[in-house]
Amino acid sequence: MTKLIKSENTAIGAHEAAGRERTSIAAQLSDWGESTEDDNVSDISDKLGVLLAEIGEQEDGFAQNLEDYRGILKQIRNMEASVQPSREQRQKVTDEIAKLKYKDPSSQRLVTLEHELVRAEAQNLVAEAQLSNITRQKLKQAYDIHLAAVIERAEKQTILARHARRLLNYIDDSPVVPGDARQAYDHEPLARQILEDAENDLRQWEPSVQPITTAAGRDSPAHTNGVNGIDDASERQSDVLEHDSVAEGFTEPVGSGALPAKMVVVEPAPAPA
């Protein structure tokens, strides 16, 4: 379990790093689009950057949920460590009895050691029962959080990716011959609406997982309102999707004359360290 916990720590760091890289790449896309001085490319690449940055932010939220899962695994590890002394004591007395029976089968100390073995076995029996109970309970709880977090991340990233693909329909890729002018870009309001649709869909997102039952007959409360039990629609606004532009905080498509939109997308609160 100790090795597993350490490996998960490495994996969590990788998710956090991937999220940061995705956010950085989204900003680079927005900057590049602006540098093209093409109204169409600039507007769509900027809005793509907003959605792609939020996809990256989902990795950070996923990592926070994995920290919760990892924290529960630590409880199993700690319980295993607490049981080890009773195992060692039982084995120590057992070994002493075996050695003494070999060297001096008639030794009076055998009686004392056998009494000690009875006590050691009784103590170990209690400890092993506690370990078994805790292991099953916490393993169930930990992977409930882990797997629900996987589903939450996938569903939210799918929402964002579907809306991002809609933006691609507003890139006019009709070929032009040298000397011809392209039609003026006039889809900025429609592209802006896609960002609003993404905001609304994330706000309305609800967990789709089936609750995990416990021995007490209760459903697991871990995912009634998102992985951390928090109402995703009312707690924390995303710093990335708060603006219509991933690079500047707002988009000003060349010649559009439109006011920048302001998206408010809610994210789950950070998990405790």
XYZ file of N, CA and C in Angstrom:
819
model
N 0.830 -1.205 0.000
C 0.000 0.000 0.000
C 0.872 1.265 0.000
N 1.969 1.220 0.721
C 2.867 2.381 0.735
C 3.376 2.693 -0.666
N 3.752 1.662 -1.402
C 4.236 1.852 -2.775
C 3.134 2.425 -3.659
N 1.918 1.922 -3.492
C 0.777 2.415 -4.270
C 0.531 3.892 -4.003
N 0.578 4.275 -2.740
C 0.334 5.671 -2.366
C 1.397 6.587 -2.964
N 2.649 6.144 -2.940
C 3.721 6.946 -3.536
C 3.545 7.066 -5.046
N 3.153 5.973 -5.683
C 2.941 6.003 -7.133
C 1.799 6.936 -7.499
N 0.744 6.929 -6.694
C -0.387 7.818 -6.954
C 0.033 9.277 -6.813
N 0.927 9.550 -5.887
C 1.405 10.921 -5.726
C 2.101 11.403 -6.996
N 2.873 10.529 -7.601
C 3.533 10.862 -8.866
C 2.505 11.093 -9.967
N 1.503 10.224 -10.023
C 0.468 10.353 -11.050
C -0.328 11.646 -10.880
N -0.614 12.004 -9.641
C -1.351 13.241 -9.372
C -0.552 14.443 -9.853
N 0.738 14.432 -9.582
C 1.591 15.514 -10.064
C 1.582 15.613 -11.578
N 1.516 14.464 -12.244
C 1.475 14.459 -13.710
C 0.178 15.074 -14.226
N -0.935 14.790 -13.557
C -2.214 15.392 -13.957
C -2.177 16.909 -13.773
N -1.601 17.354 -12.664
C -1.494 18.794 -12.423
C -0.625 19.462 -13.482
N 0.488 18.817 -13.804
C 1.382 19.372 -14.830
C 0.704 19.401 -16.190
N -0.038 18.338 -16.505
C -0.744 18.290 -17.790
C -1.786 19.397 -17.878
N -2.477 19.648 -16.773
C -3.464 20.727 -16.764
C -2.831 22.079 -17.014
N -1.691 22.325 -16.363
C -0.992 23.600 -16.571
C -0.519 23.743 -18.014
N -0.011 22.660 -18.578
C 0.461 22.706 -19.961
C -0.694 22.972 -20.922
N -1.830 22.343 -20.679
C -2.996 22.544 -21.542
C -3.459 23.998 -21.493
N -3.457 24.573 -20.306
C -3.856 25.971 -20.167
C -2.877 26.884 -20.898
N -1.597 26.581 -20.783
C -0.580 27.373 -21.472
C -0.718 27.256 -22.986
N -0.960 26.054 -23.471
C -1.117 25.845 -24.915
C -2.342 26.583 -25.436
N -3.412 26.591 -24.641
C -4.623 27.313 -25.049
C -4.334 28.803 -25.198
N -3.543 29.350 -24.281
C -3.176 30.764 -24.372
C -2.327 31.026 -25.610
N -1.443 30.091 -25.919
C -0.611 30.239 -27.116
C -1.460 30.222 -28.384
N -2.490 29.382 -28.402
C -3.394 29.348 -29.554
C -4.078 30.694 -29.737
N -4.544 31.270 -28.642
C -5.209 32.570 -28.704
C -4.258 33.654 -29.200
N -3.034 33.650 -28.676
C -2.040 34.645 -29.101
C -1.720 34.508 -30.587
N -1.561 33.277 -31.016
C -1.255 33.052 -32.432
C -2.390 33.546 -33.320
N -3.634 33.221 -32.927
C -4.777 33.645 -33.732
C -4.831 35.148 -33.892
N -4.537 35.864 -32.805
C -4.542 37.322 -32.876
C -3.464 37.826 -33.828
N -2.326 37.133 -33.852
C -1.211 37.582 -34.696
C -1.480 37.399 -36.187
N -2.471 36.569 -36.537
C -2.755 36.340 -37.960
C -3.431 37.532 -38.616
N -4.012 38.421 -37.794
C -4.757 39.577 -38.305
C -5.888 39.142 -39.244
N -6.417 37.968 -38.961
C -7.561 37.423 -39.705
C -8.734 37.380 -38.736
N -9.774 38.184 -39.032
C -10.913 38.277 -38.112
C -11.455 36.903 -37.745
N -11.656 36.072 -38.741
C -12.254 34.754 -38.536
C -11.346 33.869 -37.675
N -10.103 33.747 -38.084
C -9.158 32.897 -37.355
C -8.924 33.432 -35.945
N -8.812 34.730 -35.794
C -8.548 35.330 -34.490
C -9.679 35.053 -33.509
N -10.912 35.254 -33.960
C -12.051 35.077 -33.057
C -12.240 33.617 -32.665
N -12.198 32.726 -33.656
C -12.446 31.317 -33.354
C -11.303 30.718 -32.542
N -10.067 31.054 -32.875
C -8.943 30.508 -32.106
C -8.975 31.008 -30.666
N -9.421 32.243 -30.472
C -9.508 32.777 -29.112
C -10.567 32.047 -28.309
N -11.711 31.815 -28.922
C -12.788 31.113 -28.216
C -12.449 29.641 -28.026
N -11.762 29.055 -29.000
C -11.263 27.696 -28.796
C -10.317 27.661 -27.599
N -9.477 28.681 -27.487
C -8.546 28.746 -26.372
C -9.250 28.777 -25.030
N -10.374 29.487 -24.967
C -11.143 29.543 -23.719
C -11.611 28.148 -23.314
N -12.190 27.426 -24.267
C -12.723 26.100 -23.953
C -11.603 25.092 -23.700
N -10.534 25.176 -24.469
C -9.418 24.252 -24.264
C -8.723 24.505 -22.928
N -8.656 25.760 -22.520
C -8.074 26.067 -21.214
C -8.912 25.466 -20.098
N -10.224 25.522 -20.258
C -11.085 24.940 -19.232
C -10.968 23.419 -19.224
N -10.758 22.819 -20.377
C -10.491 21.378 -20.411
C -9.245 21.074 -19.578
N -8.232 21.917 -19.699
C -7.035 21.754 -18.879
C -7.311 21.938 -17.399
N -8.189 22.892 -17.079
C -8.529 23.127 -15.674
C -9.199 21.905 -15.054
N -9.908 21.129 -15.854
C -10.548 19.926 -15.334
C -9.511 18.928 -14.821
N -8.317 18.941 -15.405
C -7.256 18.059 -14.919
C -6.853 18.428 -13.498
N -6.830 19.711 -13.213
C -6.465 20.157 -11.869
C -7.526 19.727 -10.860
N -8.794 19.878 -11.236
C -9.864 19.422 -10.353
C -9.812 17.921 -10.136
N -9.485 17.194 -11.193
C -9.351 15.742 -11.092
C -8.231 15.380 -10.119
N -7.124 16.095 -10.205
C -5.994 15.839 -9.307
C -6.380 16.090 -7.850
N -7.181 17.113 -7.609
C -7.624 17.399 -6.244
C -8.480 16.256 -5.702
N -9.332 15.701 -6.552
C -10.157 14.576 -6.120
C -9.305 13.335 -5.865
N -8.270 13.153 -6.665
C -7.371 12.023 -6.436
C -6.627 12.164 -5.112
N -6.371 13.391 -4.687
C -5.739 13.591 -3.378
C -6.663 13.094 -2.267
N -7.967 13.314 -2.423
C -8.915 12.797 -1.434
C -8.860 11.273 -1.388
N -8.871 10.673 -2.572
C -8.802 9.209 -2.678
C -7.508 8.687 -2.056
N -6.417 9.371 -2.335
C -5.116 8.958 -1.803
C -5.082 9.083 -0.278
N -5.729 10.112 0.241
C -5.786 10.288 1.686
C -6.496 9.137 2.377
N -7.513 8.582 1.725
C -8.232 7.446 2.307
C -7.375 6.183 2.253
N -6.612 6.022 1.171
C -5.696 4.879 1.108
C -4.681 4.928 2.248
N -4.298 6.124 2.650
C -3.348 6.261 3.758
C -3.925 5.689 5.050
N -5.236 5.749 5.205
C -5.852 5.188 6.407
C -5.676 3.672 6.443
N -5.761 3.047 5.263
C -5.508 1.600 5.204
C -4.053 1.314 5.558
N -3.144 2.094 4.983
C -1.718 1.913 5.267
C -1.426 2.072 6.755
N -2.018 3.088 7.363
C -1.779 3.331 8.788
C -2.324 2.194 9.643
N -3.473 1.658 9.238
C -4.048 0.543 9.983
C -3.175 -0.699 9.847
N -2.647 -0.920 8.654
C -1.736 -2.052 8.457
C -0.513 -1.920 9.359
N 0.006 -0.708 9.449
C 1.182 -0.475 10.289
C 0.871 -0.710 11.762
N -0.342 -0.359 12.187
C -0.699 -0.524 13.598
C -0.892 -1.989 13.973
N -1.207 -2.825 12.991
C -1.416 -4.249 13.255
C -0.088 -5.011 13.290
N 0.898 -4.494 12.622
C 2.174 -5.206 12.494
C 2.818 -5.572 13.829
N 2.819 -4.693 14.848
C 3.423 -5.085 16.134
C 2.774 -6.318 16.757
N 1.457 -6.444 16.653
C 0.799 -7.619 17.238
C 1.163 -8.882 16.466
N 1.346 -8.757 15.154
C 1.791 -9.905 14.363
C 3.201 -10.331 14.773
N 4.053 -9.341 14.936
C 5.443 -9.634 15.299
C 5.536 -10.248 16.691
N 4.717 -9.750 17.622
C 4.734 -10.297 18.976
C 4.257 -11.742 18.981
N 3.201 -12.024 18.239
C 2.699 -13.399 18.164
C 3.763 -14.323 17.565
N 4.405 -13.858 16.506
C 5.431 -14.678 15.857
C 6.642 -14.873 16.756
N 6.993 -13.829 17.492
C 8.141 -13.910 18.402
C 7.910 -14.976 19.467
N 6.715 -14.960 20.080
C 6.410 -15.944 21.124
C 6.347 -17.345 20.525
N 5.769 -17.459 19.338
C 5.693 -18.765 18.672
C 7.085 -19.327 18.411
N 7.986 -18.477 17.959
C 9.359 -18.920 17.691
C 10.070 -19.330 18.976
N 9.850 -18.580 20.058
C 10.488 -18.916 21.336
C 10.014 -20.274 21.843
N 8.722 -20.517 21.688
C 8.179 -21.811 22.130
C 8.795 -22.950 21.321
N 8.900 -22.749 20.011
C 9.466 -23.797 19.152
C 10.919 -24.085 19.517
N 11.681 -23.032 19.767
C 13.089 -23.219 20.130
C 13.231 -23.932 21.474
N 12.388 -23.507 22.429
C 12.489 -24.095 23.770
C 12.063 -25.561 23.767
N 11.063 -25.895 22.976
C 10.629 -27.292 22.880
C 11.728 -28.162 22.276
N 12.500 -27.568 21.401
C 13.595 -28.318 20.773
C 14.762 -28.506 21.748
N 15.066 -27.440 22.503
C 16.213 -27.495 23.411
C 15.880 -28.152 24.749
N 14.726 -27.788 25.310
C 14.385 -28.274 26.657
C 12.873 -28.473 26.753
N 12.374 -29.589 26.224
C 10.925 -29.834 26.189
C 10.257 -29.821 27.555
N 11.019 -30.046 28.616
C 10.427 -30.096 29.959
C 10.537 -28.774 30.715
N 10.992 -27.741 30.053
C 11.190 -26.452 30.716
C 9.871 -25.893 31.236
N 9.921 -25.361 32.478
C 8.733 -24.749 33.071
C 8.346 -23.445 32.354
N 9.317 -22.879 31.684
C 9.039 -21.607 30.995
C 8.068 -21.794 29.825
N 7.933 -23.023 29.373
C 6.995 -23.271 28.278
C 5.574 -22.877 28.656
N 5.216 -23.143 29.910
C 3.861 -22.799 30.364
C 3.643 -21.294 30.280
N 4.654 -20.542 30.747
C 4.552 -19.076 30.696
C 4.439 -18.581 29.263
N 5.283 -19.153 28.403
C 5.262 -18.731 26.999
C 3.940 -19.074 26.319
N 3.371 -20.206 26.661
C 2.096 -20.594 26.058
C 0.981 -19.650 26.489
N 1.048 -19.193 27.748
C 0.076 -18.192 28.200
C 0.278 -16.883 27.437
N 1.544 -16.521 27.245
C 1.829 -15.303 26.484
C 1.321 -15.427 25.047
N 1.457 -16.632 24.492
C 0.991 -16.850 23.122
C -0.521 -16.706 23.027
N -1.227 -17.192 24.034
C -2.686 -17.050 24.036
C -3.074 -15.574 24.033
N -2.386 -14.784 24.886
C -2.679 -13.354 24.932
C -2.310 -12.673 23.612
N -1.153 -13.044 23.071
C -0.714 -12.432 21.814
C -1.669 -12.761 20.672
N -2.145 -13.988 20.640
C -3.082 -14.381 19.585
C -4.414 -13.660 19.736
N -4.841 -13.474 20.985
C -6.101 -12.763 21.216
C -5.988 -11.307 20.770
N -4.868 -10.675 21.131
C -4.660 -9.285 20.716
C -4.562 -9.170 19.199
N -3.867 -10.111 18.593
C -3.723 -10.082 17.142
C -5.054 -10.353 16.446
N -5.871 -11.204 17.043
C -7.174 -11.515 16.455
C -8.040 -10.266 16.373
N -8.023 -9.472 17.441
C -8.786 -8.219 17.452
C -8.234 -7.251 16.415
N -6.913 -7.135 16.388
C -6.285 -6.206 15.446
C -6.559 -6.604 14.000
N -6.488 -7.891 13.709
C -6.726 -8.360 12.341
C -8.175 -8.114 11.919
N -9.101 -8.279 12.857
C -10.508 -8.020 12.540
C -10.725 -6.545 12.226
N -10.092 -5.686 13.028
C -10.197 -4.249 12.772
C -9.589 -3.889 11.420
N -8.446 -4.498 11.107
C -7.798 -4.239 9.821
C -8.684 -4.679 8.663
N -9.286 -5.845 8.800
C -10.164 -6.345 7.737
C -11.345 -5.407 7.511
N -11.946 -4.946 8.607
C -13.095 -4.045 8.489
C -12.706 -2.716 7.849
N -11.614 -2.133 8.346
C -11.161 -0.842 7.823
C -10.742 -0.958 6.361
N -10.035 -2.036 6.035
C -9.566 -2.216 4.660
C -10.727 -2.255 3.682
N -11.736 -3.043 3.976
C -12.879 -3.159 3.065
C -13.644 -1.841 2.956
N -13.855 -1.214 4.113
C -14.610 0.038 4.121
C -13.876 1.136 3.352
N -12.595 1.297 3.657
C -11.836 2.395 3.057
C -11.494 2.129 1.592
N -11.268 0.867 1.235
C -11.016 0.549 -0.172
C -12.236 0.904 -1.020
N -13.392 0.569 -0.504
C -14.644 0.886 -1.198
C -14.825 2.394 -1.323
N -14.582 3.091 -0.225
C -14.747 4.545 -0.210
C -13.737 5.233 -1.127
N -12.491 4.777 -1.078
C -11.437 5.415 -1.874
C -11.708 5.294 -3.365
N -12.042 4.099 -3.808
C -12.236 3.915 -5.251
C -13.591 4.414 -5.724
N -14.519 4.596 -4.807
C -15.755 5.308 -5.152
C -15.403 6.731 -5.570
N -14.571 7.387 -4.761
C -14.139 8.752 -5.075
C -13.311 8.786 -6.359
N -12.373 7.858 -6.461
C -11.483 7.834 -7.629
C -12.273 7.668 -8.928
N -13.112 6.653 -8.980
C -13.804 6.345 -10.232
C -14.882 7.371 -10.563
N -15.540 7.908 -9.541
C -16.504 8.977 -9.800
C -15.794 10.217 -10.337
N -14.575 10.459 -9.860
C -13.797 11.598 -10.359
C -13.415 11.404 -11.819
N -13.085 10.170 -12.187
C -12.776 9.874 -13.594
C -13.985 10.179 -14.475
N -15.155 9.751 -14.013
C -16.379 9.975 -14.789
C -16.699 11.463 -14.867
N -16.561 12.167 -13.744
C -16.854 13.604 -13.734
C -15.946 14.356 -14.703
N -14.657 14.061 -14.635
C -13.724 14.732 -15.545
C -14.083 14.433 -16.998
N -14.367 13.170 -17.294
C -14.681 12.780 -18.671
C -15.940 13.473 -19.177
N -16.966 13.521 -18.340
C -18.225 14.125 -18.774
C -18.074 15.627 -18.989
N -17.359 16.293 -18.090
C -17.181 17.740 -18.239
C -16.278 18.068 -19.430
N -15.232 17.287 -19.616
C -14.368 17.532 -20.766
C -15.096 17.227 -22.073
N -15.988 16.248 -22.042
C -16.787 15.952 -23.237
C -17.705 17.116 -23.572
N -18.324 17.694 -22.555
C -19.176 18.872 -22.776
C -18.373 19.977 -23.452
N -17.211 20.259 -22.915
C -16.378 21.336 -23.452
C -15.890 21.020 -24.861
N -15.495 19.776 -25.097
C -14.990 19.401 -26.420
C -16.090 19.465 -27.476
N -17.294 19.051 -27.128
C -18.399 19.107 -28.101
C -18.690 20.552 -28.507
N -18.684 21.442 -27.542
C -18.934 22.849 -27.879
C -17.755 23.440 -28.648
N -16.545 23.019 -28.313
C -15.376 23.507 -29.050
C -15.443 23.079 -30.515
N -15.921 21.874 -30.763
C -16.048 21.409 -32.151
C -17.094 22.214 -32.919
N -18.100 22.685 -32.230
C -19.107 23.518 -32.897
C -18.476 24.796 -33.445
N -17.483 25.307 -32.718
C -16.821 26.531 -33.173
C -16.164 26.345 -34.537
N -15.698 25.137 -34.815
C -14.994 24.891 -36.074
C -15.882 25.131 -37.289
N -17.193 25.003 -37.100
C -18.115 25.241 -38.217
C -18.102 26.693 -38.675
N -17.587 27.582 -37.846
C -17.582 29.007 -38.193
C -16.251 29.461 -38.786
N -15.377 28.513 -39.075
C -14.169 28.846 -39.836
C -14.476 28.637 -41.315
N -14.457 29.708 -42.070
C -14.732 29.629 -43.507
C -13.462 29.163 -44.221
N -13.484 27.896 -44.643
C -12.298 27.358 -45.312
C -12.474 27.264 -46.828
N -13.417 28.056 -47.352
C -13.602 28.087 -48.808
C -12.345 28.665 -49.459
N -11.795 27.989 -50.462
C -10.570 28.501 -51.096
C -10.830 29.785 -51.881
N -9.855 30.671 -51.883
C -9.940 31.895 -52.680
C -8.734 31.946 -53.610
N -8.917 32.610 -54.720
C -7.819 32.768 -55.672
C -7.133 34.093 -55.389
N -5.889 34.203 -55.758
C -5.169 35.461 -55.516
C -5.918 36.658 -56.075
N -6.026 37.678 -55.246
C -6.711 38.897 -55.657
C -8.141 38.977 -55.192
N -8.759 37.826 -54.868
C -10.139 37.832 -54.381
C -10.161 38.093 -52.878
N -11.197 38.763 -52.435
C -11.363 39.043 -51.002
C -12.320 38.036 -50.388
N -12.029 37.635 -49.178
C -12.941 36.739 -48.468
C -14.158 37.518 -47.986
N -15.230 36.776 -47.772
C -16.418 37.406 -47.205
C -16.111 37.859 -45.782
N -16.715 38.960 -45.399
C -16.494 39.478 -44.046
C -16.976 38.462 -43.008
N -16.231 38.352 -41.932
C -16.596 37.429 -40.851
C -17.716 38.042 -40.031
N -18.832 37.329 -39.932
C -19.980 37.875 -39.204
C -20.586 36.861 -38.234
N -19.785 35.882 -37.819
C -20.313 34.835 -36.937
C -19.901 35.020 -35.476
N -19.344 36.175 -35.135
C -18.896 36.376 -33.754
C -20.020 36.190 -32.737
N -21.222 36.730 -32.981
C -22.294 36.509 -31.999
C -22.656 35.033 -31.844
N -22.647 34.282 -32.940
C -22.971 32.859 -32.864
C -21.871 32.096 -32.123
N -20.633 32.476 -32.371
C -19.523 31.830 -31.664
C -19.572 32.154 -30.176
N -19.961 33.385 -29.869
C -20.094 33.778 -28.467
C -21.188 32.962 -27.782
N -22.241 32.674 -28.506
C -23.337 31.888 -27.948
C -22.868 30.484 -27.578
N -21.928 29.952 -28.335
C -21.402 28.626 -28.017
C -20.722 28.631 -26.651
N -19.990 29.695 -26.348
C -19.371 29.794 -25.021
C -20.435 29.851 -23.932
N -21.502 30.568 -24.196
C -22.586 30.648 -23.217
C -23.256 29.288 -23.053
N -23.400 28.561 -24.167
C -23.982 27.218 -24.084
C -23.099 26.301 -23.238
N -21.788 26.420 -23.415
C -20.862 25.601 -22.622
C -20.982 25.943 -21.141
N -21.096 27.234 -20.859
C -21.278 27.675 -19.469
C -22.528 27.060 -18.862
N -23.621 27.143 -19.602
C -24.893 26.622 -19.090
C -24.842 25.115 -18.886
N -24.237 24.407 -19.827
C -24.174 22.951 -19.706
C -23.320 22.525 -18.513
N -22.228 23.238 -18.271
C -21.410 22.897 -17.101
C -22.139 23.222 -15.803
N -22.876 24.322 -15.816
C -23.620 24.694 -14.618
C -24.699 23.658 -14.310
N -25.292 23.101 -15.346
C -26.384 22.151 -15.156
C -25.891 20.714 -14.994
N -24.589 20.520 -15.093
C -24.064 19.155 -14.977
C -24.375 18.574 -13.606
N -24.779 17.315 -13.609
C -25.028 16.588 -12.370
C -24.361 15.223 -12.464
N -23.951 14.655 -11.336
C -23.309 13.336 -11.371
C -24.237 12.290 -11.980
N -23.667 11.417 -12.784
C -24.466 10.372 -13.425
C -24.180 8.995 -12.844
N -23.320 8.925 -11.824
C -22.940 7.624 -11.267
C -24.009 7.108 -10.312
N -24.095 5.795 -10.235
C -24.991 5.172 -9.272
C -24.331 5.191 -7.894
N -25.077 5.546 -6.844
C -24.488 5.564 -5.498
C -23.985 4.182 -5.090
N -22.915 4.161 -4.335
C -22.363 2.912 -3.807
C -22.952 2.674 -2.423
N -23.533 1.506 -2.214
C -24.146 1.211 -0.920
C -23.084 0.783 0.085
N -23.390 1.006 1.353
C -22.488 0.615 2.435
C -23.142 -0.463 3.281
N -22.360 -1.049 4.200
C -22.877 -2.114 5.059
C -24.003 -1.615 5.941
N -24.003 -0.313 6.214
C -25.052 0.259 7.063
C -26.341 0.479 6.285
N -26.327 0.154 4.987
C -27.529 0.298 4.184
C -27.735 1.682 3.630
N -26.699 2.533 3.746
C -26.804 3.894 3.242
C -26.066 3.995 1.924
N -26.547 4.889 1.075
C -25.814 5.181 -0.149
C -24.638 6.076 0.181
N -23.553 5.882 -0.539
C -22.389 6.740 -0.339
C -22.748 8.180 -0.646
N -22.451 9.129 0.271
C -22.793 10.533 0.041
C -21.734 11.276 -0.749
N -20.672 10.580 -1.185
C -19.516 11.273 -1.749
C -19.822 12.009 -3.035
N -20.867 11.581 -3.766
C -21.040 12.142 -5.098
C -22.455 12.646 -5.354
N -23.148 13.011 -4.307
C -24.491 13.510 -4.525
C -24.482 14.834 -5.264
N -23.439 15.643 -5.070
C -23.318 16.929 -5.769
C -21.901 17.101 -6.302
N -21.435 16.130 -7.059
C -20.061 16.182 -7.536
C -19.184 15.346 -6.632
N -17.964 15.126 -7.044
C -17.086 14.201 -6.335
C -16.863 14.597 -4.896
N -16.722 15.879 -4.624
C -16.429 16.335 -3.269
C -17.684 16.672 -2.472
N -18.846 16.290 -2.988
C -20.069 16.583 -2.266
C -20.408 18.047 -2.251
N -19.952 18.805 -3.240
C -20.162 20.245 -3.298
C -21.056 20.559 -4.478
N -21.957 21.483 -4.298
C -22.827 21.891 -5.385
C -22.002 22.629 -6.421
N -21.745 21.954 -7.545
C -20.875 22.520 -8.571
C -21.450 23.788 -9.179
N -22.735 24.035 -9.007
C -23.353 25.187 -9.650
C -23.372 26.419 -8.772
N -22.766 26.355 -7.588
C -22.893 27.515 -6.713
C -21.648 27.864 -5.918
N -20.566 27.094 -6.058
C -19.442 27.311 -5.159
C -18.376 28.248 -5.702
N -17.682 27.838 -6.776
C -16.494 28.579 -7.179
C -16.502 28.808 -8.671
N -16.213 30.025 -9.102
C -16.177 30.337 -10.510
C -14.800 30.035 -11.072
N -14.784 29.548 -12.319
C -13.514 29.256 -12.978
C -12.816 30.533 -13.385
N -11.525 30.627 -13.052
C -10.748 31.791 -13.472
C -10.554 31.809 -14.975
N -10.563 30.651 -15.594
C -10.318 30.590 -17.032
C -11.551 30.998 -17.821
N -12.694 30.407 -17.522
C -13.896 30.678 -18.301
C -14.640 31.916 -17.829
N -14.067 32.626 -16.857
C -14.705 33.850 -16.410
C -14.658 34.901 -17.510
N -13.710 34.739 -18.431
C -13.553 35.700 -19.508
C -13.774 35.033 -20.853
N -14.012 35.872 -21.852
C -14.234 35.382 -23.201
C -12.927 35.164 -23.936
N -11.824 35.604 -23.371
C -10.523 35.451 -24.019
C -9.552 34.800 -23.062
N -8.863 33.777 -23.525
C -7.924 33.090 -22.651
C -6.663 33.910 -22.441
N -6.362 34.816 -23.356
C -5.107 35.558 -23.256
C -5.273 36.920 -22.614
N -6.334 37.651 -22.970
C -6.457 39.032 -22.536
C -7.591 39.269 -21.548
N -8.450 38.283 -21.341
C -9.593 38.492 -20.459
C -10.835 38.885 -21.232
N -10.698 39.250 -22.499
C -11.851 39.518 -23.342
C -11.417 39.459 -24.799
N -12.403 39.316 -25.676
C -12.124 39.228 -27.101
C -12.671 40.450 -27.799
N -11.870 41.023 -28.662
C -12.330 42.126 -29.484
C -12.079 41.777 -30.946
N -12.976 40.979 -31.570
C -12.780 40.614 -32.966
C -12.664 41.868 -33.825
N -11.727 41.862 -34.748
C -11.482 43.034 -35.580
C -12.719 43.376 -36.385
N -13.170 44.601 -36.223
C -14.283 45.082 -37.016
C -15.635 44.546 -36.616
N -15.721 43.759 -35.536
C -17.020 43.184 -35.188
C -17.893 44.197 -34.478
N -17.263 45.063 -33.676
C -18.029 46.054 -32.933
C -18.815 45.462 -31.792
N -18.632 44.173 -31.525
C -19.413 43.526 -30.474
C -18.727 43.684 -29.129
N -19.522 43.744 -28.077
C -18.972 43.814 -26.727
C -18.505 42.433 -26.308
N -17.458 42.370 -25.489
C -16.970 41.061 -25.051
C -17.969 40.378 -24.134
N -18.074 39.064 -24.301
C -18.948 38.283 -23.423
C -18.219 37.996 -22.128
N -18.956 37.641 -21.127
C -18.341 37.268 -19.841
C -18.963 35.959 -19.400
N -18.164 34.920 -19.412
C -18.663 33.607 -19.022
C -18.424 33.384 -17.545
N -19.349 32.713 -16.913
C -19.197 32.356 -15.503
C -19.461 30.871 -15.396
N -18.398 30.098 -15.264
C -18.519 28.655 -15.164
C -18.035 28.219 -13.803
N -18.805 27.386 -13.163
C -18.540 27.021 -11.777
C -17.743 25.740 -11.708
N -16.783 25.711 -10.803
C -15.942 24.543 -10.575
C -16.098 24.081 -9.125
N -15.828 22.789 -8.854
C -15.860 22.341 -7.468
C -14.758 22.969 -6.646
N -15.032 23.193 -5.379
C -14.027 23.766 -4.480
C -12.864 22.808 -4.331
N -11.638 23.342 -4.085
C -10.465 22.469 -3.962
C -10.574 21.520 -2.785
N -10.072 20.306 -2.998
C -10.085 19.310 -1.934
C -9.048 19.652 -0.880
N -9.267 19.242 0.358
C -8.268 19.508 1.404
C -6.963 18.799 1.117
N -5.837 19.450 1.505
C -4.509 18.868 1.239
C -4.291 17.643 2.095
